[in-house]
mmCIF file of C-alpha atoms in Angstrom:
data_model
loop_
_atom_site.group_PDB
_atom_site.id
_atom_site.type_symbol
_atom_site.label_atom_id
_atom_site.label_comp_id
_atom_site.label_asym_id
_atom_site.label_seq_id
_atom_site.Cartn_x
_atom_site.Cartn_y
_atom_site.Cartn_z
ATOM 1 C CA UNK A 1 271.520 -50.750 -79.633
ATOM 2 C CA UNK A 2 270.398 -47.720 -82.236
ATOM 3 C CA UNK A 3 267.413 -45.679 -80.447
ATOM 4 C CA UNK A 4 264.184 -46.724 -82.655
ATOM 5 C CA UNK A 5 261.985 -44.397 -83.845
ATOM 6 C CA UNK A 6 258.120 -43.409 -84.140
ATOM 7 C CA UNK A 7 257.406 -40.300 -85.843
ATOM 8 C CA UNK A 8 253.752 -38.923 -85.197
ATOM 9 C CA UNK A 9 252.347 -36.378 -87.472
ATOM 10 C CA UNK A 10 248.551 -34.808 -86.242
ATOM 11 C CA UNK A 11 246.354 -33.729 -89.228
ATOM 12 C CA UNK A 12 243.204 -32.590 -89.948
ATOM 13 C CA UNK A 13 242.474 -32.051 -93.580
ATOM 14 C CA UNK A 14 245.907 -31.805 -94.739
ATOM 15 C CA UNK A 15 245.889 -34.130 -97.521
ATOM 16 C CA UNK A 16 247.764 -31.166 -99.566
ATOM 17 C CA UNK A 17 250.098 -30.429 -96.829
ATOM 18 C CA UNK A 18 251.159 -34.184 -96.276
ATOM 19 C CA UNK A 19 251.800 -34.630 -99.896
ATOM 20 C CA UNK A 20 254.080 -32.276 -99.927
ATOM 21 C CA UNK A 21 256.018 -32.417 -97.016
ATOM 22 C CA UNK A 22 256.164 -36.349 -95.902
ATOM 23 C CA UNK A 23 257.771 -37.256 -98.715
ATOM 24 C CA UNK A 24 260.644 -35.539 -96.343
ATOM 25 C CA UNK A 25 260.053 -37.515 -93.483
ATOM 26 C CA UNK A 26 259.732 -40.675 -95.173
ATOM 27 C CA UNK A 27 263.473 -39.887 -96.717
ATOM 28 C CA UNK A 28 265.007 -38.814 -93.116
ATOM 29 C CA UNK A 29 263.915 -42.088 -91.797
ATOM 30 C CA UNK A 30 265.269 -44.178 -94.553
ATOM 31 C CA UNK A 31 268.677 -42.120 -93.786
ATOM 32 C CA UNK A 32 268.150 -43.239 -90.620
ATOM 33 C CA UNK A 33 267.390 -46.779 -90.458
ATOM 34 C CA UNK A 34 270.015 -47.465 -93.352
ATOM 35 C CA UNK A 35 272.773 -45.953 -90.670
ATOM 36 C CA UNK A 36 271.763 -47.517 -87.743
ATOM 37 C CA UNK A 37 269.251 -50.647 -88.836
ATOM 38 C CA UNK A 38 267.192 -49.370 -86.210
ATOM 39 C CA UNK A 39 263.489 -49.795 -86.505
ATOM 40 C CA UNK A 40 261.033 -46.916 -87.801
ATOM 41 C CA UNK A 41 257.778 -45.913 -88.707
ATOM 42 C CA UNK A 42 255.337 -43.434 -89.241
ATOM 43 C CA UNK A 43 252.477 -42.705 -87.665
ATOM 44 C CA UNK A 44 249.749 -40.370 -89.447
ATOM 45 C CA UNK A 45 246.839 -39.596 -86.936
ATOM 46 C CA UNK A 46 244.133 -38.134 -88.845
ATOM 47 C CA UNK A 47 241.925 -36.082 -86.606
ATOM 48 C CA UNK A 48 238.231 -37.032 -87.769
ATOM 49 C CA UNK A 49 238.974 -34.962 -91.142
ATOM 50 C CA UNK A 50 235.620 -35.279 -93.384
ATOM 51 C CA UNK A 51 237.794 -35.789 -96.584
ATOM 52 C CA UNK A 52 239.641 -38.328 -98.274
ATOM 53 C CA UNK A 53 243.201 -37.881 -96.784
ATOM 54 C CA UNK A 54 242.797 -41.003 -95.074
ATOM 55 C CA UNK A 55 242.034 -43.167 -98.156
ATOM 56 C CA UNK A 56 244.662 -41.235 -99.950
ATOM 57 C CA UNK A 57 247.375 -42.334 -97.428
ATOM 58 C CA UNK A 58 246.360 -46.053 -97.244
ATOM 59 C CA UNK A 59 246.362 -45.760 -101.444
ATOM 60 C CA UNK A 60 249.787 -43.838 -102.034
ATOM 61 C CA UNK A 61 251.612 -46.459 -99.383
ATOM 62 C CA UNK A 62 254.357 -44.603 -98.406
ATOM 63 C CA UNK A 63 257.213 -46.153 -96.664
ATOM 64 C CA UNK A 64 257.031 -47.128 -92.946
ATOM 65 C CA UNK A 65 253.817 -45.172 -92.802
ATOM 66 C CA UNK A 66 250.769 -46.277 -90.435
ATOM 67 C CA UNK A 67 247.437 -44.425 -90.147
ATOM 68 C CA UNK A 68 245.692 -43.918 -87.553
ATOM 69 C CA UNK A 69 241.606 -42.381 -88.345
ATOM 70 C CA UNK A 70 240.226 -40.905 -85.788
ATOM 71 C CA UNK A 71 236.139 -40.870 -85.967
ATOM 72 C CA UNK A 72 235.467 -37.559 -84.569
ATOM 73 C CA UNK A 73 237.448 -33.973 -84.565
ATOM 74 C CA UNK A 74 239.059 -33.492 -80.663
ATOM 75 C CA UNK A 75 241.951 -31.181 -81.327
ATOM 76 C CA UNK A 76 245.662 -31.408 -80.677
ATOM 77 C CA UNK A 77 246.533 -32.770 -77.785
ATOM 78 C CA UNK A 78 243.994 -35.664 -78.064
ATOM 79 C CA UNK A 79 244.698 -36.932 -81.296
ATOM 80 C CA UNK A 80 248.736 -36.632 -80.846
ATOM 81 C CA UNK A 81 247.847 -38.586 -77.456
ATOM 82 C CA UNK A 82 246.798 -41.166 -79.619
ATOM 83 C CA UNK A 83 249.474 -41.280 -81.515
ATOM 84 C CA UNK A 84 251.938 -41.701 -78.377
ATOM 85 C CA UNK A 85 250.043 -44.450 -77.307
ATOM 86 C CA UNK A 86 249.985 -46.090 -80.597
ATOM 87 C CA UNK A 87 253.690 -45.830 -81.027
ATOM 88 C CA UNK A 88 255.903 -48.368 -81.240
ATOM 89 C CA UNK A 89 259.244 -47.234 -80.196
ATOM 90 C CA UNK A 90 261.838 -45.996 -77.840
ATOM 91 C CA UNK A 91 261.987 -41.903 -79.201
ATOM 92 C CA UNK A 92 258.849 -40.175 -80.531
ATOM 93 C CA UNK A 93 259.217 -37.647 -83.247
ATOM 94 C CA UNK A 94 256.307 -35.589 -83.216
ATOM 95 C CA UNK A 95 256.287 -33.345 -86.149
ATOM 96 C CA UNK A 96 253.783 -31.048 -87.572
ATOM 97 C CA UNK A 97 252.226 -32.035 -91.444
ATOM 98 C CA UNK A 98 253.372 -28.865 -92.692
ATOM 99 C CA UNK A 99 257.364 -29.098 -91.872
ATOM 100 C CA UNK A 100 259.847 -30.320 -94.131
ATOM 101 C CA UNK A 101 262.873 -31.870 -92.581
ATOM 102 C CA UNK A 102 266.613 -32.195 -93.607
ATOM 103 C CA UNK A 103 267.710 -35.748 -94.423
ATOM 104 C CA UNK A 104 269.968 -35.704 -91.617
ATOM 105 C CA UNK A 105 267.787 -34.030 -89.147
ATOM 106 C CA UNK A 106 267.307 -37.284 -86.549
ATOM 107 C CA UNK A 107 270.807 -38.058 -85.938
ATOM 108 C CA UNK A 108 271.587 -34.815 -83.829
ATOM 109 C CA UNK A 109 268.490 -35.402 -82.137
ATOM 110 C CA UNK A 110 268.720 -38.773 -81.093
ATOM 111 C CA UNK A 111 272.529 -38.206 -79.907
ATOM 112 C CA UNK A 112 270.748 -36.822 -76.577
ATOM 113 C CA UNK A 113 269.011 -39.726 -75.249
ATOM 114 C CA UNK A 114 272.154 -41.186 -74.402
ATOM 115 C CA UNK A 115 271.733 -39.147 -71.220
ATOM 116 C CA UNK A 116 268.870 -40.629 -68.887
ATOM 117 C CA UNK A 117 267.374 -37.741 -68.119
ATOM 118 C CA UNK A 118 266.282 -35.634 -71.183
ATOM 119 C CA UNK A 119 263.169 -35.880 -72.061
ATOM 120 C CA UNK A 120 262.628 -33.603 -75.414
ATOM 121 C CA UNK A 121 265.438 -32.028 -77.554
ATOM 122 C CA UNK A 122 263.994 -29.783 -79.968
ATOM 123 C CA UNK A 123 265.229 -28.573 -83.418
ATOM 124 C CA UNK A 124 266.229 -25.382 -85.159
ATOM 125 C CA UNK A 125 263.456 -24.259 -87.521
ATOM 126 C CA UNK A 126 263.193 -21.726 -90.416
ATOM 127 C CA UNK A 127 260.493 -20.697 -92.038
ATOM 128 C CA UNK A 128 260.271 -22.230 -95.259
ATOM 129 C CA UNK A 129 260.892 -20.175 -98.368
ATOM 130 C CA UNK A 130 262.655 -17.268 -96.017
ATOM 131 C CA UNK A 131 265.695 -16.833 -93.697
ATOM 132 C CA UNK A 132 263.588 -15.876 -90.952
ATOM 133 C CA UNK A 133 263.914 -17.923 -87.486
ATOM 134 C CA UNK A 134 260.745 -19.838 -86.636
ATOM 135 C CA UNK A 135 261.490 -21.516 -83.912
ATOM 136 C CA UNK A 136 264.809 -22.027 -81.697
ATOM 137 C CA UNK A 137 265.562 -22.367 -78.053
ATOM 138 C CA UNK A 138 262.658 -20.545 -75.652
ATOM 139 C CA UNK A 139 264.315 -18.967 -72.809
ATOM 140 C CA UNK A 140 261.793 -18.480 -69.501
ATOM 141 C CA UNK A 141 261.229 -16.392 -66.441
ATOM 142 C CA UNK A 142 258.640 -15.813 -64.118
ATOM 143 C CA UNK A 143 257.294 -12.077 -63.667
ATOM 144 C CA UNK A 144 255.115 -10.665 -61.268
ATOM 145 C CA UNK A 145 253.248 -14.018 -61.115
ATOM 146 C CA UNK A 146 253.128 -14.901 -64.414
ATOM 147 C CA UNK A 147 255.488 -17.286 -67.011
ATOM 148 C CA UNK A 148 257.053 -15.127 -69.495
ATOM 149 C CA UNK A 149 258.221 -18.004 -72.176
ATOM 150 C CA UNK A 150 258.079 -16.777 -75.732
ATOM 151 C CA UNK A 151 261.361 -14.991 -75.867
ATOM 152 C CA UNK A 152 263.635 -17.244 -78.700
ATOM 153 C CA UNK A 153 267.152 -17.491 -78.901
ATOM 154 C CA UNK A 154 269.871 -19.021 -80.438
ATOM 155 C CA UNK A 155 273.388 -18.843 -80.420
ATOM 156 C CA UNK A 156 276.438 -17.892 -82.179
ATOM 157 C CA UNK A 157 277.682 -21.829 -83.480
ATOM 158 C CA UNK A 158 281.577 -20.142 -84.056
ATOM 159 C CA UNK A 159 281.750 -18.704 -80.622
ATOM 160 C CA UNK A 160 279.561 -22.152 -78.761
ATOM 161 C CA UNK A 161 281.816 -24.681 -77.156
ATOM 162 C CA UNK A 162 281.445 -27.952 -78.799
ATOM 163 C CA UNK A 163 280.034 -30.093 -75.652
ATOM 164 C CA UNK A 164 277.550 -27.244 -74.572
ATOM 165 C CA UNK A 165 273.872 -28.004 -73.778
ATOM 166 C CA UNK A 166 271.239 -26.202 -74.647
ATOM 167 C CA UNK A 167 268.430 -26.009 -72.307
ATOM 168 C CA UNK A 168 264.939 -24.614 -73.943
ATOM 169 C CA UNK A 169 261.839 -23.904 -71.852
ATOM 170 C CA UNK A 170 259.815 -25.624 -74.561
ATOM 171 C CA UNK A 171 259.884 -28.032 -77.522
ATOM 172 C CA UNK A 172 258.077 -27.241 -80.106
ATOM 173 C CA UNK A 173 254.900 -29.685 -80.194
ATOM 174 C CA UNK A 174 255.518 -29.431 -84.274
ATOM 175 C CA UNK A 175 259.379 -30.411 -84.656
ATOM 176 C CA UNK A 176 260.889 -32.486 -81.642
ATOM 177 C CA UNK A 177 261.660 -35.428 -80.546
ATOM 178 C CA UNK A 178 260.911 -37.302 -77.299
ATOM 179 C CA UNK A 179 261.558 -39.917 -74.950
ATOM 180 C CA UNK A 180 258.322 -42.762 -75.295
ATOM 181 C CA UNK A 181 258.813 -43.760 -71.965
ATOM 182 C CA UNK A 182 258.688 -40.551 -70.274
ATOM 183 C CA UNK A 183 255.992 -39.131 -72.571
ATOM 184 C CA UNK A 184 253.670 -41.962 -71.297
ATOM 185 C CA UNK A 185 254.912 -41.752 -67.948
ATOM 186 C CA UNK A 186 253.356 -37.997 -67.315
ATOM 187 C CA UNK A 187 250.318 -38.993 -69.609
ATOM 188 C CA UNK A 188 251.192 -37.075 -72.572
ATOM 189 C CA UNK A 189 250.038 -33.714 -73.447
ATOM 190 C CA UNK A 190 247.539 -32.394 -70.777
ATOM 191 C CA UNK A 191 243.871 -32.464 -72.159
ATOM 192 C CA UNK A 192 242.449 -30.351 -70.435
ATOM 193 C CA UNK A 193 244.138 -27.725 -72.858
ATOM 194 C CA UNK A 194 242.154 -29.060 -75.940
ATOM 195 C CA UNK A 195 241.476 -27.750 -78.522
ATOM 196 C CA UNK A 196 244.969 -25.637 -79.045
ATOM 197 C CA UNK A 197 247.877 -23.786 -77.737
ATOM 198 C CA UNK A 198 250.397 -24.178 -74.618
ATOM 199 C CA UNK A 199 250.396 -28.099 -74.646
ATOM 200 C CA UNK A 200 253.833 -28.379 -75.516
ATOM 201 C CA UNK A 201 254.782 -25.103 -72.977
ATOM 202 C CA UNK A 202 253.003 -27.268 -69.920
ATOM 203 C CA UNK A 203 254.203 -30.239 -70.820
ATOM 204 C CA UNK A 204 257.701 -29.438 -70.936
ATOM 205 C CA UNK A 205 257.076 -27.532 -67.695
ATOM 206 C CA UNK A 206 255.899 -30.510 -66.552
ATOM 207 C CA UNK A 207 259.345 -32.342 -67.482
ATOM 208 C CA UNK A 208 261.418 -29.717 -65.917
ATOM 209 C CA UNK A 209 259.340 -30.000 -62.433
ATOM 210 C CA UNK A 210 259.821 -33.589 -62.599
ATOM 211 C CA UNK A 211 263.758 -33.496 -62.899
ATOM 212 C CA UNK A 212 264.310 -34.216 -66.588
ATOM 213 C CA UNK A 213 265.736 -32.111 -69.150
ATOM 214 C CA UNK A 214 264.550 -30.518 -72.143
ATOM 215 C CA UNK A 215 267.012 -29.394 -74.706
ATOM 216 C CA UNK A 216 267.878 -27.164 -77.985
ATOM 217 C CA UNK A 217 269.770 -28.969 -80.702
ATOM 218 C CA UNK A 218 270.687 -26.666 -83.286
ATOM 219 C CA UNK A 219 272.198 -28.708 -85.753
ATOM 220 C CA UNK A 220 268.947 -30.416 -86.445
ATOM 221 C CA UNK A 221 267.609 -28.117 -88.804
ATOM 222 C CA UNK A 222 263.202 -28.402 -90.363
ATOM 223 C CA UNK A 223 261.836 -25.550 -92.483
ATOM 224 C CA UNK A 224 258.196 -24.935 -91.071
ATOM 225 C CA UNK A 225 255.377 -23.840 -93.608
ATOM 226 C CA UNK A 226 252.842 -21.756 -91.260
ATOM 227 C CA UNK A 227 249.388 -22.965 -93.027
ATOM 228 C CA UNK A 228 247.672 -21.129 -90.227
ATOM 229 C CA UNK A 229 244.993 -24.156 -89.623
ATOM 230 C CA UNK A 230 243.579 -22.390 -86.611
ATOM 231 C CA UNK A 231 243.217 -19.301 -87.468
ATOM 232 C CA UNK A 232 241.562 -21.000 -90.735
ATOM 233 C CA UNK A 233 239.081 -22.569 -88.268
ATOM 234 C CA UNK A 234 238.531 -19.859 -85.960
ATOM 235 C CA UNK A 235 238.051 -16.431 -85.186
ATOM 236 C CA UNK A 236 240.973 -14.465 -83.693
ATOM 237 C CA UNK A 237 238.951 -13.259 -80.673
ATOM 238 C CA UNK A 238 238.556 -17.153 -79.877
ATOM 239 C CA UNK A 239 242.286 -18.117 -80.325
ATOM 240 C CA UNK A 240 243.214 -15.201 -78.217
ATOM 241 C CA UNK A 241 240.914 -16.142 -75.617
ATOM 242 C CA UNK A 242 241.828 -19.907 -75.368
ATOM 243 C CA UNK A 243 244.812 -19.290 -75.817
ATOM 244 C CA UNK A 244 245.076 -17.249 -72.276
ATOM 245 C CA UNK A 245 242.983 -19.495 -70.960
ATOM 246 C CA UNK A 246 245.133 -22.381 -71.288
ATOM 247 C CA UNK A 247 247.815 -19.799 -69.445
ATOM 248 C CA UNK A 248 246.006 -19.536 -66.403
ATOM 249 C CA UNK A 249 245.497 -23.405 -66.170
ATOM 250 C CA UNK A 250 248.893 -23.967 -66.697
ATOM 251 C CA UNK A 251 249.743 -21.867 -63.606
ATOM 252 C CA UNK A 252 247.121 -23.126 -61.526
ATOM 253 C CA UNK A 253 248.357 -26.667 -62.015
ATOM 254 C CA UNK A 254 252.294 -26.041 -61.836
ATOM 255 C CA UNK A 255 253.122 -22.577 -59.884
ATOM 256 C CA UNK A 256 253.642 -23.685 -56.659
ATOM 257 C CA UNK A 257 256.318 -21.588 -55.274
ATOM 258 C CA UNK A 258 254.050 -19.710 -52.763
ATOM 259 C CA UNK A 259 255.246 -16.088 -53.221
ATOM 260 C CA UNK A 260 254.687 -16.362 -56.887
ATOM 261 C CA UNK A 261 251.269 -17.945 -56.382
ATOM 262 C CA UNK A 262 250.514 -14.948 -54.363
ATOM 263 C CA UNK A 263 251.807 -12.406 -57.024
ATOM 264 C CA UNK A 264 249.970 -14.657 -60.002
ATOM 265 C CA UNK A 265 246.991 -13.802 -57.806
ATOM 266 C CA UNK A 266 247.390 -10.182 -57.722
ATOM 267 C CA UNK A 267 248.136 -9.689 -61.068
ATOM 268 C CA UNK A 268 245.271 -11.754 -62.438
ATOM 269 C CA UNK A 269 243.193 -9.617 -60.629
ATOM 270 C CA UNK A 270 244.918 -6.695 -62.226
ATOM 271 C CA UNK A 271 243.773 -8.218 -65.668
ATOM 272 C CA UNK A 272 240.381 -8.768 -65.122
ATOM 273 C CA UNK A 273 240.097 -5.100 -63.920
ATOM 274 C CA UNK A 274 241.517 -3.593 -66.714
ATOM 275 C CA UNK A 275 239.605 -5.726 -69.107
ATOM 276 C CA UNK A 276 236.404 -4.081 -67.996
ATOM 277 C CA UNK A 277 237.906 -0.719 -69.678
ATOM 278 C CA UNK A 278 239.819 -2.538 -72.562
ATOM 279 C CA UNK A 279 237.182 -5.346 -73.460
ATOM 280 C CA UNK A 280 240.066 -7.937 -74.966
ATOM 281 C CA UNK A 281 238.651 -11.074 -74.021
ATOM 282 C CA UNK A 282 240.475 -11.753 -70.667
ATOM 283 C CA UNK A 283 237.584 -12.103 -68.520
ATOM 284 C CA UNK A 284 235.949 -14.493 -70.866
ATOM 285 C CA UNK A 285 239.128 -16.381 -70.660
ATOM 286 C CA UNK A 286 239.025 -16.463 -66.925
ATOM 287 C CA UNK A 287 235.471 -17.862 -66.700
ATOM 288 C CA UNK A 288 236.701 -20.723 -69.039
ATOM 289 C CA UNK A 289 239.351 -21.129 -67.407
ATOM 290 C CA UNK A 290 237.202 -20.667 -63.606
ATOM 291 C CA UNK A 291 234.797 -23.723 -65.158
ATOM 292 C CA UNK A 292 238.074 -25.977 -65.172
ATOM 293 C CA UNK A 293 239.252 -24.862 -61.661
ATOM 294 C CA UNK A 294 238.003 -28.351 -59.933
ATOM 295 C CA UNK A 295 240.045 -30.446 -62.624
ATOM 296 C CA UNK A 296 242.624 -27.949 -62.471
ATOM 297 C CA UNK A 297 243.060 -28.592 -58.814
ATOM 298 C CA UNK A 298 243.244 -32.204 -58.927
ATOM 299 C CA UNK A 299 245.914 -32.132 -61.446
ATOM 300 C CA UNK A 300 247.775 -29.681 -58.847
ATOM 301 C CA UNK A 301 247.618 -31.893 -56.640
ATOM 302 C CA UNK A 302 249.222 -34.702 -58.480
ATOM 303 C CA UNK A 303 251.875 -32.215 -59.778
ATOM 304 C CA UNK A 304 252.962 -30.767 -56.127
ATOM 305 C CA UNK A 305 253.276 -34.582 -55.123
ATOM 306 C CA UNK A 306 255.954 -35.698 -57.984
ATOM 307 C CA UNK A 307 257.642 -32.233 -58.447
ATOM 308 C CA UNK A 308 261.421 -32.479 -58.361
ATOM 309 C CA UNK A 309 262.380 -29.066 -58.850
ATOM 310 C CA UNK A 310 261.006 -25.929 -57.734
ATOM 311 C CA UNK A 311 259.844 -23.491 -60.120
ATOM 312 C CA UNK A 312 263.104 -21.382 -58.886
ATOM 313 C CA UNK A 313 265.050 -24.025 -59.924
ATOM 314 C CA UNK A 314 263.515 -23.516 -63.442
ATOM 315 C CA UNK A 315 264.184 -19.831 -63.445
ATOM 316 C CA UNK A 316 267.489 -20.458 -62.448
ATOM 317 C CA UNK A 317 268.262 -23.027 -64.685
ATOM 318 C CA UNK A 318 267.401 -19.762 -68.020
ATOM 319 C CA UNK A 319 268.645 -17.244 -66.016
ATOM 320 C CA UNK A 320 272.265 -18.929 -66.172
ATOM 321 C CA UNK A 321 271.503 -19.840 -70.084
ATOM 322 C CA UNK A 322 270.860 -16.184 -70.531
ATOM 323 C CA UNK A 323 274.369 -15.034 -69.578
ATOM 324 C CA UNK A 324 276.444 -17.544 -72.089
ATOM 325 C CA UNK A 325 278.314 -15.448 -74.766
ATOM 326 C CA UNK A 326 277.005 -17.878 -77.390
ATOM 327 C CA UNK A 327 273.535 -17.064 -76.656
ATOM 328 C CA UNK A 328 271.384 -14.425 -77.981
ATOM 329 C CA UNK A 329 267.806 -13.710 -77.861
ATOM 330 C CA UNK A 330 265.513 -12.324 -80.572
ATOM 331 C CA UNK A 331 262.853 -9.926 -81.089
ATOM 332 C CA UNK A 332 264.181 -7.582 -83.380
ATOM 333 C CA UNK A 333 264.611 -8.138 -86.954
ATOM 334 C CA UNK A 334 268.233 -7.181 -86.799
ATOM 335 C CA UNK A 335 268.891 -9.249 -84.344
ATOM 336 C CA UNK A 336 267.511 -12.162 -85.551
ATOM 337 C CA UNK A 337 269.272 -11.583 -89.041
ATOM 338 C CA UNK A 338 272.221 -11.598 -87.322
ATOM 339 C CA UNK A 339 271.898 -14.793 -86.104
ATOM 340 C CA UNK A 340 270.633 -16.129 -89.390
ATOM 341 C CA UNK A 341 274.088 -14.754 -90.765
ATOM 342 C CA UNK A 342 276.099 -16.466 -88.021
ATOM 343 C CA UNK A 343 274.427 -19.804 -88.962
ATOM 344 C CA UNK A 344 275.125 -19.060 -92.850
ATOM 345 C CA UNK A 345 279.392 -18.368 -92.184
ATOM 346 C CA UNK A 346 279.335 -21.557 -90.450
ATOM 347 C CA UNK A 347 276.454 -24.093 -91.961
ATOM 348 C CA UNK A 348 275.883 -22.908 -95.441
ATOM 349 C CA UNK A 349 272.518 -21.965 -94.559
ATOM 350 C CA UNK A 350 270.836 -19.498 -97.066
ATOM 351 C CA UNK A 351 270.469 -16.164 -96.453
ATOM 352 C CA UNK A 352 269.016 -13.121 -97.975
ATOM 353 C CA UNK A 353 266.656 -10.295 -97.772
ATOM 354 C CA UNK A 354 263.632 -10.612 -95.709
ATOM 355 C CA UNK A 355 260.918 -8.003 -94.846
ATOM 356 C CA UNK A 356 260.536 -7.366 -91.843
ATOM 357 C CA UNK A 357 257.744 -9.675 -91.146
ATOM 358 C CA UNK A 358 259.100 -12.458 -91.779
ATOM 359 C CA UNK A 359 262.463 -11.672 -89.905
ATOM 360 C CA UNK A 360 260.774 -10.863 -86.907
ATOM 361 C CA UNK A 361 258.562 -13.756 -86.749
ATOM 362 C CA UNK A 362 258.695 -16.621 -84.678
ATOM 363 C CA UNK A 363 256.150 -19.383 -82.812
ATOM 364 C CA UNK A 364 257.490 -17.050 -79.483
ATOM 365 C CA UNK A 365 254.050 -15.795 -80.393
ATOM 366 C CA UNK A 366 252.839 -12.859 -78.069
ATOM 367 C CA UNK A 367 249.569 -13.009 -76.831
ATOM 368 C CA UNK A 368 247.221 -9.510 -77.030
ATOM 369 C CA UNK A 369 245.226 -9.964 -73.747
ATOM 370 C CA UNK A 370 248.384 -9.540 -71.245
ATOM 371 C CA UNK A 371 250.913 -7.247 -73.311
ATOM 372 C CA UNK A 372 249.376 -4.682 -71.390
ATOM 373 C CA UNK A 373 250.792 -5.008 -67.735
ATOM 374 C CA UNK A 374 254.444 -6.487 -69.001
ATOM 375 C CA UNK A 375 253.959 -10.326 -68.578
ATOM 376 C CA UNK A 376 254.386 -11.065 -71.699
#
């Protein structure tokens, strides 16, 4: 039997963005379903928005689509939480409102679950209206203490054997697909990080730990239109602070190898000493973070007892990725355009002149309170 499908979309406000962009999904799934006559839907979870979005969706009646209203404004991981548990079926494609997807882009995808133990397989993204990479495979590696996870890469698709996996650190919380089963069975995305940023990085982490696999598919290609909702919300001094505050809890619930507890102690330390002189935030972070420590624990606790791998069995795992001759990770804009012209010889994609904004940007975003000491 076909793998059925729920695709969950979290918005807040984004009547414009879902007009223009679901239209997309809605035509993916029908491409689907008319393949395989497996059953879809969609699964809009508005997130307490005080517009009409909601009464625009239940008026326009878009194929397969469900809403879901939720009465108050919790932030990410809640409201796509209640999309998981809402969903019907076996593979959850959770997908940002403001990405545009190919009509093909499931198939790829859902070709992975055939294995039992992946648990999220993520897809290629560009940014929309440029040939600049916005999200690929994340490569990961622990350094003095501390996860380094948003280095990118992709790979060279003339020089890639045709049965090779892709592992990524991550999937993208706005363009991937998962297994329902698994989702639910760690809980979904971990609350405690509400209102924004690392859910999908400690969930995935999560996976990993537990002995399931989290993969790059490259042939699944979405264009991603950055509408910048949080920074539209909030002020960059806040993101930047939650942000690294949701980085220490992630440690403190899933770094368990002792000798790189003992260095993620040090260095924290380190931070918080040289944020009396530089004043970016990371001390505020820490009290958040130092508020959280007793729920924190608990969900240590839970982690240590159903880990499967060790976290240097995760660093192996990208260290070995890192050495394929395919493979090649991006941070400078030639690099990355050289990818993007690999991709075009092979795939058609378009290509062209970008500034160099756009070429070097990616959602490996780095974050301005630890650039300082290298653990970025």
């Amino acid at each position: 039997m076909p793998f059925s499908v729920s695709v969950v979309i979290p918005t807040y406000k984004g009547k414009a963005l879902l007009a223009r962009f679901l239209p997309s999904v809605v035509k993916a799934l029908r491409t689907y379903t008319t393949a395989t006559g497996a059953p879809v839907e969609i699964l809009v979870v508005d997130d307490g928005s005080q517009d009409d979005t909601v009464d625009w969706l239940t008026a326009t009646a878009f194929d397969f689509v469900r809403v879901l209203a939720l009465p108050v404004n919790r932030g990410f991981a809640p409201t796509c939480n209640q999309g998981f548990a809402a969903a019907r079926h076996d593979l959850i494609w959770l997908l940002n409102n403001d990405i545009e997807v190919m009509p093909d882009a499931l198939f790829p995808l859902v070709e992975h679950f055939s294995t039992p133990t992946v648990f999220a397989v993520a897809s290629r993204a560009q940014r929309l209206g440029s040939d600049a990479i916005d999200g690929a495979g994340r490569l990961g590696r622990c350094v003095r203490g501390y996860w380094k996870v948003f280095e990118g890469y992709d790979v060279f698709p003339d020089r890639m054997p045709p049965e090779a996996i892709l592992p990524t650190f991550a999937a993208s919380g706005g363009y991937s697909l998962f297994d329902a089963a698994k989702l639910r069975a760690l809980g979904g995305f971990e609350e405690l990080l509400a209102p924004f940023y690392w859910e999908d990085i400690e969930l995935c982490y999560r996976a990993w730990k537990r002995g399931w696999e989290v993969r790059y598919e490259p042939r699944s290609l979405v264009f991603h239109q950055s509408s910048a909702t949080i920074r539209s919300r909030f002020e960059a001094r806040a993101i930047e602070v939650t942000s690294a505050r949701n980085r220490l809890l992630m440690h403190w619930i899933h770094l368990h190898d002792a000798r790189w507890w003992l260095a993620h102690l040090a260095m924290t330390g380190l931070l918080l000493l040289a944020d009396v002189v530089t004043r970016r935030g990371y001390r505020e972070a820490f009290r958040q973070a130092w508020a959280c420590r007793q729920a924190a624990l608990r969900r240590r606790r839970e982690e240590q007892a159903h880990s499967r791998r060790t976290d240097r069995e995760v660093a192996a795992i990208f260290a070995a990725v890192r050495q394929r001759p395919y493979v090649r990770t991006f941070r400078k804009p030639a690099e990355e355009m050289t990818l993007r012209t690999a991709w075009a010889r092979v795939s058609g994609f378009r290509t062209g002149a970008a500034d160099d904004e756009a070429a070097a940007g990616s959602s490996f975003r780095k974050g301005a309170l630890t650039d300082d000491l290298g653990i970025e």
